[in-house]
Amino acid sequence: MSQHDDKRRRLLGRLSRQFAYTAPVLALVAGGAALQATAGNTSTEAGFAPVSEAALLLASSNAVAEGEAEGEAEAGSSAEVRRPDGYTPDYSETDENPQELLARGEELYYDTSLSTNGLSCASCHGSDGDDVGYKATFEQPFPHQVAMASSQFGMPEVHADEMVQVCMVAPMAAEPLEWGGEKLTSLAAYMVEVQKRFAGEPHDL
Ligand code: HEC
């Protein structure tokens, strides 16, 4: 037990030194674990702890591997999270999006199978409209600056679909979603509405 705790503490220490943004992430992951534990469901209780451990390990090994390979502050390649040349998305950041798209986006937001570490978007960003884990910059309409995208991927500002890809690749430790596919399109459309809700504006959620 104490050996396990030690390992975890070292991991947490290394992670928070490497990325300023991991501090809130780790707090959120830990908060998630606590929530799961109080839910009193023995199967999730048993299942969640190893999962968040795995998330930490993955994040840590990525950070180390990429930091060593590139020898610079940027941890990821922006090529896989940036809109491809000539790309036109199937959702709008300025007009309304169809309700089916938003409903599908919401469903995916809770889907742990999108990640390789047992997390869903809602594990970090909250459920039922909590909208946690976002910084004040999220109050501006897309595209806008996001600290994690600029520090890790060198992107001065991001569209909603690019930010979904950043979170897929970094905190979700997964492959980016297919550009123009229904998953990315619905999640991005959903995030546009979450952005409005976060900013206290009228929204369709
Ligand atoms: C392990 C925690 C974690 C998970 C899981 C996660 N995110 Fe994030 N997300 C963050 C952090 C940290 C930020 C960065 C906030 C910043 O730098 O401003 C962020 C930022 C964002 C933003 C940008 C907000 C803005 O300011 O524009 C969006 C959009 C977003 N996440 C969507 C998602 C989606 C969609 C998923 C699931 C596919 C997801 N996130 C999964 C931690 C997470």
PDB file of N, CA, C and O in Angstrom, residues 81-135:
ATOM      1  N   VAL A  81      -3.935  17.309 -34.949  1.00  0.00           N
ATOM      2  CA  VAL A  81      -5.072  17.955 -34.295  1.00  0.00           C
ATOM      3  C   VAL A  81      -5.530  19.227 -35.024  1.00  0.00           C
ATOM      4  O   VAL A  81      -6.551  19.811 -34.681  1.00  0.00           O
ATOM      5  N   ARG A  82      -4.767  19.646 -36.020  1.00  0.00           N
ATOM      6  CA  ARG A  82      -5.095  20.856 -36.766  1.00  0.00           C
ATOM      7  C   ARG A  82      -5.979  20.492 -37.959  1.00  0.00           C
ATOM      8  O   ARG A  82      -5.774  19.429 -38.567  1.00  0.00           O
ATOM      9  N   ARG A  83      -6.953  21.357 -38.284  1.00  0.00           N
ATOM     10  CA  ARG A  83      -7.799  21.071 -39.459  1.00  0.00           C
ATOM     11  C   ARG A  83      -6.929  20.861 -40.697  1.00  0.00           C
ATOM     12  O   ARG A  83      -6.037  21.676 -40.953  1.00  0.00           O
ATOM     13  N   PRO A  84      -7.191  19.816 -41.477  1.00  0.00           N
ATOM     14  CA  PRO A  84      -6.398  19.609 -42.701  1.00  0.00           C
ATOM     15  C   PRO A  84      -6.615  20.760 -43.684  1.00  0.00           C
ATOM     16  O   PRO A  84      -7.636  21.455 -43.605  1.00  0.00           O
ATOM     17  N   ASP A  85      -5.676  20.964 -44.601  1.00  0.00           N
ATOM     18  CA  ASP A  85      -5.807  22.033 -45.613  1.00  0.00           C
ATOM     19  C   ASP A  85      -7.115  21.888 -46.379  1.00  0.00           C
ATOM     20  O   ASP A  85      -7.469  20.789 -46.800  1.00  0.00           O
ATOM     21  N   GLY A  86      -7.792  22.996 -46.597  1.00  0.00           N
ATOM     22  CA  GLY A  86      -9.007  23.008 -47.408  1.00  0.00           C
ATOM     23  C   GLY A  86     -10.196  22.329 -46.744  1.00  0.00           C
ATOM     24  O   GLY A  86     -11.205  22.053 -47.386  1.00  0.00           O
ATOM     25  N   TYR A  87     -10.099  22.052 -45.463  1.00  0.00           N
ATOM     26  CA  TYR A  87     -11.157  21.324 -44.748  1.00  0.00           C
ATOM     27  C   TYR A  87     -12.334  22.237 -44.413  1.00  0.00           C
ATOM     28  O   TYR A  87     -12.149  23.346 -43.916  1.00  0.00           O
ATOM     29  N   THR A  88     -13.542  21.783 -44.715  1.00  0.00           N
ATOM     30  CA  THR A  88     -14.737  22.520 -44.306  1.00  0.00           C
ATOM     31  C   THR A  88     -15.537  21.640 -43.354  1.00  0.00           C
ATOM     32  O   THR A  88     -15.998  20.565 -43.748  1.00  0.00           O
ATOM     33  N   PRO A  89     -15.695  22.057 -42.106  1.00  0.00           N
ATOM     34  CA  PRO A  89     -16.427  21.206 -41.146  1.00  0.00           C
ATOM     35  C   PRO A  89     -17.922  21.160 -41.446  1.00  0.00           C
ATOM     36  O   PRO A  89     -18.462  22.068 -42.077  1.00  0.00           O
ATOM     37  N   ASP A  90     -18.585  20.105 -40.978  1.00  0.00           N
ATOM     38  CA  ASP A  90     -20.030  19.929 -41.179  1.00  0.00           C
ATOM     39  C   ASP A  90     -20.848  20.453 -40.005  1.00  0.00           C
ATOM     40  O   ASP A  90     -21.974  20.038 -39.800  1.00  0.00           O
ATOM     41  N   TYR A  91     -20.273  21.313 -39.180  1.00  0.00           N
ATOM     42  CA  TYR A  91     -21.041  21.939 -38.097  1.00  0.00           C
ATOM     43  C   TYR A  91     -20.712  23.421 -38.161  1.00  0.00           C
ATOM     44  O   TYR A  91     -19.789  23.831 -38.872  1.00  0.00           O
ATOM     45  N   SER A  92     -21.460  24.235 -37.448  1.00  0.00           N
ATOM     46  CA  SER A  92     -21.212  25.674 -37.496  1.00  0.00           C
ATOM     47  C   SER A  92     -20.796  26.210 -36.123  1.00  0.00           C
ATOM     48  O   SER A  92     -21.313  25.774 -35.091  1.00  0.00           O
ATOM     49  N   GLU A  93     -19.863  27.152 -36.144  1.00  0.00           N
ATOM     50  CA  GLU A  93     -19.472  27.819 -34.897  1.00  0.00           C
ATOM     51  C   GLU A  93     -20.186  29.165 -34.750  1.00  0.00           C
ATOM     52  O   GLU A  93     -19.992  29.864 -33.763  1.00  0.00           O
ATOM     53  N   THR A  94     -20.989  29.528 -35.769  1.00  0.00           N
ATOM     54  CA  THR A  94     -21.658  30.826 -35.721  1.00  0.00           C
ATOM     55  C   THR A  94     -23.182  30.690 -35.777  1.00  0.00           C
ATOM     56  O   THR A  94     -23.900  31.505 -35.204  1.00  0.00           O
ATOM     57  N   ASP A  95     -23.676  29.638 -36.461  1.00  0.00           N
ATOM     58  CA  ASP A  95     -25.122  29.447 -36.548  1.00  0.00           C
ATOM     59  C   ASP A  95     -25.546  28.252 -35.697  1.00  0.00           C
ATOM     60  O   ASP A  95     -24.709  27.544 -35.157  1.00  0.00           O
ATOM     61  N   GLU A  96     -26.863  28.022 -35.665  1.00  0.00           N
ATOM     62  CA  GLU A  96     -27.369  26.897 -34.880  1.00  0.00           C
ATOM     63  C   GLU A  96     -27.022  25.578 -35.557  1.00  0.00           C
ATOM     64  O   GLU A  96     -26.937  25.508 -36.779  1.00  0.00           O
ATOM     65  N   ASN A  97     -26.827  24.556 -34.768  1.00  0.00           N
ATOM     66  CA  ASN A  97     -26.602  23.208 -35.285  1.00  0.00           C
ATOM     67  C   ASN A  97     -27.841  22.362 -35.019  1.00  0.00           C
ATOM     68  O   ASN A  97     -28.560  22.612 -34.053  1.00  0.00           O
ATOM     69  N   PRO A  98     -28.092  21.347 -35.884  1.00  0.00           N
ATOM     70  CA  PRO A  98     -29.288  20.513 -35.692  1.00  0.00           C
ATOM     71  C   PRO A  98     -29.284  19.823 -34.330  1.00  0.00           C
ATOM     72  O   PRO A  98     -28.229  19.430 -33.830  1.00  0.00           O
ATOM     73  N   GLN A  99     -30.493  19.687 -33.768  1.00  0.00           N
ATOM     74  CA  GLN A  99     -30.646  19.089 -32.441  1.00  0.00           C
ATOM     75  C   GLN A  99     -30.091  17.662 -32.390  1.00  0.00           C
ATOM     76  O   GLN A  99     -29.521  17.262 -31.371  1.00  0.00           O
ATOM     77  N   GLU A 100     -30.225  16.885 -33.483  1.00  0.00           N
ATOM     78  CA  GLU A 100     -29.714  15.485 -33.470  1.00  0.00           C
ATOM     79  C   GLU A 100     -28.215  15.482 -33.249  1.00  0.00           C
ATOM     80  O   GLU A 100     -27.655  14.631 -32.575  1.00  0.00           O
ATOM     81  N   LEU A 101     -27.538  16.471 -33.872  1.00  0.00           N
ATOM     82  CA  LEU A 101     -26.087  16.551 -33.761  1.00  0.00           C
ATOM     83  C   LEU A 101     -25.692  16.823 -32.296  1.00  0.00           C
ATOM     84  O   LEU A 101     -24.760  16.234 -31.771  1.00  0.00           O
ATOM     85  N   LEU A 102     -26.455  17.714 -31.664  1.00  0.00           N
ATOM     86  CA  LEU A 102     -26.154  18.060 -30.267  1.00  0.00           C
ATOM     87  C   LEU A 102     -26.424  16.872 -29.345  1.00  0.00           C
ATOM     88  O   LEU A 102     -25.643  16.598 -28.426  1.00  0.00           O
ATOM     89  N   ALA A 103     -27.501  16.139 -29.624  1.00  0.00           N
ATOM     90  CA  ALA A 103     -27.838  14.980 -28.793  1.00  0.00           C
ATOM     91  C   ALA A 103     -26.755  13.909 -28.932  1.00  0.00           C
ATOM     92  O   ALA A 103     -26.328  13.302 -27.947  1.00  0.00           O
ATOM     93  N   ARG A 104     -26.310  13.687 -30.156  1.00  0.00           N
ATOM     94  CA  ARG A 104     -25.249  12.700 -30.389  1.00  0.00           C
ATOM     95  C   ARG A 104     -23.943  13.156 -29.718  1.00  0.00           C
ATOM     96  O   ARG A 104     -23.231  12.359 -29.118  1.00  0.00           O
ATOM     97  N   GLY A 105     -23.660  14.452 -29.806  1.00  0.00           N
ATOM     98  CA  GLY A 105     -22.458  14.985 -29.173  1.00  0.00           C
ATOM     99  C   GLY A 105     -22.491  14.773 -27.673  1.00  0.00           C
ATOM    100  O   GLY A 105     -21.500  14.385 -27.057  1.00  0.00           O
ATOM    101  N   GLU A 106     -23.650  14.994 -27.096  1.00  0.00           N
ATOM    102  CA  GLU A 106     -23.780  14.823 -25.643  1.00  0.00           C
ATOM    103  C   GLU A 106     -23.547  13.367 -25.253  1.00  0.00           C
ATOM    104  O   GLU A 106     -22.859  13.068 -24.263  1.00  0.00           O
ATOM    105  N   GLU A 107     -24.100  12.458 -26.067  1.00  0.00           N
ATOM    106  CA  GLU A 107     -23.920  11.022 -25.799  1.00  0.00           C
ATOM    107  C   GLU A 107     -22.421  10.666 -25.806  1.00  0.00           C
ATOM    108  O   GLU A 107     -21.912   9.994 -24.919  1.00  0.00           O
ATOM    109  N   LEU A 108     -21.712  11.174 -26.814  1.00  0.00           N
ATOM    110  CA  LEU A 108     -20.281  10.873 -26.948  1.00  0.00           C
ATOM    111  C   LEU A 108     -19.452  11.480 -25.808  1.00  0.00           C
ATOM    112  O   LEU A 108     -18.423  10.941 -25.415  1.00  0.00           O
ATOM    113  N   TYR A 109     -19.933  12.608 -25.299  1.00  0.00           N
ATOM    114  CA  TYR A 109     -19.244  13.315 -24.202  1.00  0.00           C
ATOM    115  C   TYR A 109     -19.115  12.407 -22.972  1.00  0.00           C
ATOM    116  O   TYR A 109     -18.198  12.550 -22.177  1.00  0.00           O
ATOM    117  N   TYR A 110     -20.051  11.465 -22.834  1.00  0.00           N
ATOM    118  CA  TYR A 110     -20.055  10.556 -21.679  1.00  0.00           C
ATOM    119  C   TYR A 110     -19.466   9.192 -22.023  1.00  0.00           C
ATOM    120  O   TYR A 110     -19.475   8.283 -21.200  1.00  0.00           O
ATOM    121  N   ASP A 111     -18.938   9.032 -23.220  1.00  0.00           N
ATOM    122  CA  ASP A 111     -18.536   7.718 -23.731  1.00  0.00           C
ATOM    123  C   ASP A 111     -17.062   7.429 -23.411  1.00  0.00           C
ATOM    124  O   ASP A 111     -16.158   7.988 -24.035  1.00  0.00           O
ATOM    125  N   THR A 112     -16.830   6.536 -22.451  1.00  0.00           N
ATOM    126  CA  THR A 112     -15.450   6.229 -22.062  1.00  0.00           C
ATOM    127  C   THR A 112     -14.718   5.425 -23.141  1.00  0.00           C
ATOM    128  O   THR A 112     -13.499   5.338 -23.117  1.00  0.00           O
ATOM    129  N   SER A 113     -15.462   4.841 -24.088  1.00  0.00           N
ATOM    130  CA  SER A 113     -14.776   4.025 -25.102  1.00  0.00           C
ATOM    131  C   SER A 113     -14.005   4.890 -26.108  1.00  0.00           C
ATOM    132  O   SER A 113     -13.233   4.376 -26.902  1.00  0.00           O
ATOM    133  N   LEU A 114     -14.201   6.207 -26.054  1.00  0.00           N
ATOM    134  CA  LEU A 114     -13.416   7.084 -26.947  1.00  0.00           C
ATOM    135  C   LEU A 114     -11.960   7.175 -26.494  1.00  0.00           C
ATOM    136  O   LEU A 114     -11.077   7.494 -27.278  1.00  0.00           O
ATOM    137  N   SER A 115     -11.708   6.905 -25.216  1.00  0.00           N
ATOM    138  CA  SER A 115     -10.337   7.042 -24.701  1.00  0.00           C
ATOM    139  C   SER A 115      -9.696   5.674 -24.533  1.00  0.00           C
ATOM    140  O   SER A 115     -10.373   4.647 -24.607  1.00  0.00           O
ATOM    141  N   THR A 116      -8.376   5.675 -24.305  1.00  0.00           N
ATOM    142  CA  THR A 116      -7.693   4.414 -24.006  1.00  0.00           C
ATOM    143  C   THR A 116      -7.423   4.309 -22.508  1.00  0.00           C
ATOM    144  O   THR A 116      -6.776   3.370 -22.076  1.00  0.00           O
ATOM    145  N   ASN A 117      -7.892   5.271 -21.715  1.00  0.00           N
ATOM    146  CA  ASN A 117      -7.559   5.258 -20.294  1.00  0.00           C
ATOM    147  C   ASN A 117      -8.796   5.279 -19.396  1.00  0.00           C
ATOM    148  O   ASN A 117      -8.707   5.604 -18.223  1.00  0.00           O
ATOM    149  N   GLY A 118      -9.933   4.934 -19.961  1.00  0.00           N
ATOM    150  CA  GLY A 118     -11.142   4.829 -19.151  1.00  0.00           C
ATOM    151  C   GLY A 118     -11.844   6.141 -18.870  1.00  0.00           C
ATOM    152  O   GLY A 118     -12.870   6.173 -18.208  1.00  0.00           O
ATOM    153  N   LEU A 119     -11.285   7.247 -19.388  1.00  0.00           N
ATOM    154  CA  LEU A 119     -11.917   8.550 -19.145  1.00  0.00           C
ATOM    155  C   LEU A 119     -12.901   8.879 -20.261  1.00  0.00           C
ATOM    156  O   LEU A 119     -12.731   8.455 -21.397  1.00  0.00           O
ATOM    157  N   SER A 120     -13.917   9.647 -19.906  1.00  0.00           N
ATOM    158  CA  SER A 120     -14.761  10.277 -20.923  1.00  0.00           C
ATOM    159  C   SER A 120     -14.509  11.774 -20.809  1.00  0.00           C
ATOM    160  O   SER A 120     -13.866  12.222 -19.852  1.00  0.00           O
ATOM    161  N   CYS A 121     -15.027  12.533 -21.750  1.00  0.00           N
ATOM    162  CA  CYS A 121     -14.908  13.990 -21.660  1.00  0.00           C
ATOM    163  C   CYS A 121     -15.481  14.457 -20.320  1.00  0.00           C
ATOM    164  O   CYS A 121     -14.924  15.329 -19.649  1.00  0.00           O
ATOM    165  N   ALA A 122     -16.622  13.856 -19.934  1.00  0.00           N
ATOM    166  CA  ALA A 122     -17.304  14.284 -18.714  1.00  0.00           C
ATOM    167  C   ALA A 122     -16.507  13.966 -17.450  1.00  0.00           C
ATOM    168  O   ALA A 122     -16.712  14.600 -16.418  1.00  0.00           O
ATOM    169  N   SER A 123     -15.551  13.013 -17.517  1.00  0.00           N
ATOM    170  CA  SER A 123     -14.722  12.716 -16.337  1.00  0.00           C
ATOM    171  C   SER A 123     -13.993  13.972 -15.895  1.00  0.00           C
ATOM    172  O   SER A 123     -13.768  14.191 -14.709  1.00  0.00           O
ATOM    173  N   CYS A 124     -13.572  14.794 -16.844  1.00  0.00           N
ATOM    174  CA  CYS A 124     -12.831  16.008 -16.502  1.00  0.00           C
ATOM    175  C   CYS A 124     -13.697  17.262 -16.564  1.00  0.00           C
ATOM    176  O   CYS A 124     -13.440  18.214 -15.850  1.00  0.00           O
ATOM    177  N   HIS A 125     -14.677  17.267 -17.468  1.00  0.00           N
ATOM    178  CA  HIS A 125     -15.427  18.503 -17.682  1.00  0.00           C
ATOM    179  C   HIS A 125     -16.792  18.521 -16.985  1.00  0.00           C
ATOM    180  O   HIS A 125     -17.543  19.471 -17.132  1.00  0.00           O
ATOM    181  N   GLY A 126     -17.092  17.445 -16.234  1.00  0.00           N
ATOM    182  CA  GLY A 126     -18.300  17.439 -15.421  1.00  0.00           C
ATOM    183  C   GLY A 126     -19.531  16.975 -16.180  1.00  0.00           C
ATOM    184  O   GLY A 126     -19.552  16.970 -17.407  1.00  0.00           O
ATOM    185  N   SER A 127     -20.550  16.589 -15.411  1.00  0.00           N
ATOM    186  CA  SER A 127     -21.786  16.137 -16.040  1.00  0.00           C
ATOM    187  C   SER A 127     -22.903  17.102 -15.698  1.00  0.00           C
ATOM    188  O   SER A 127     -22.752  17.965 -14.833  1.00  0.00           O
ATOM    189  N   ASP A 128     -24.025  16.959 -16.398  1.00  0.00           N
ATOM    190  CA  ASP A 128     -25.213  17.776 -16.138  1.00  0.00           C
ATOM    191  C   ASP A 128     -24.926  19.268 -16.105  1.00  0.00           C
ATOM    192  O   ASP A 128     -25.413  19.995 -15.239  1.00  0.00           O
ATOM    193  N   GLY A 129     -24.086  19.722 -17.034  1.00  0.00           N
ATOM    194  CA  GLY A 129     -23.872  21.158 -17.154  1.00  0.00           C
ATOM    195  C   GLY A 129     -22.943  21.758 -16.124  1.00  0.00           C
ATOM    196  O   GLY A 129     -22.924  22.971 -15.939  1.00  0.00           O
ATOM    197  N   ASP A 130     -22.157  20.928 -15.445  1.00  0.00           N
ATOM    198  CA  ASP A 130     -21.199  21.464 -14.475  1.00  0.00           C
ATOM    199  C   ASP A 130     -20.149  22.348 -15.147  1.00  0.00           C
ATOM    200  O   ASP A 130     -19.720  23.348 -14.587  1.00  0.00           O
ATOM    201  N   ASP A 131     -19.706  21.917 -16.335  1.00  0.00           N
ATOM    202  CA  ASP A 131     -18.708  22.666 -17.113  1.00  0.00           C
ATOM    203  C   ASP A 131     -17.478  23.044 -16.297  1.00  0.00           C
ATOM    204  O   ASP A 131     -17.119  24.211 -16.169  1.00  0.00           O
ATOM    205  N   VAL A 132     -16.818  22.033 -15.759  1.00  0.00           N
ATOM    206  CA  VAL A 132     -15.572  22.265 -15.013  1.00  0.00           C
ATOM    207  C   VAL A 132     -14.362  21.936 -15.897  1.00  0.00           C
ATOM    208  O   VAL A 132     -14.508  21.349 -16.966  1.00  0.00           O
ATOM    209  N   GLY A 133     -13.199  22.362 -15.438  1.00  0.00           N
ATOM    210  CA  GLY A 133     -11.968  22.049 -16.175  1.00  0.00           C
ATOM    211  C   GLY A 133     -11.686  23.008 -17.317  1.00  0.00           C
ATOM    212  O   GLY A 133     -10.709  22.832 -18.029  1.00  0.00           O
ATOM    213  N   TYR A 134     -12.534  23.998 -17.496  1.00  0.00           N
ATOM    214  CA  TYR A 134     -12.300  25.005 -18.531  1.00  0.00           C
ATOM    215  C   TYR A 134     -11.770  26.274 -17.885  1.00  0.00           C
ATOM    216  O   TYR A 134     -12.127  26.586 -16.751  1.00  0.00           O
ATOM    217  N   LYS A 135     -10.954  27.005 -18.660  1.00  0.00           N
ATOM    218  CA  LYS A 135     -10.468  28.288 -18.140  1.00  0.00           C
ATOM    219  C   LYS A 135     -11.359  29.418 -18.656  1.00  0.00           C
ATOM    220  O   LYS A 135     -12.196  29.211 -19.531  1.00  0.00           O
TER     221      LYS A 135
END
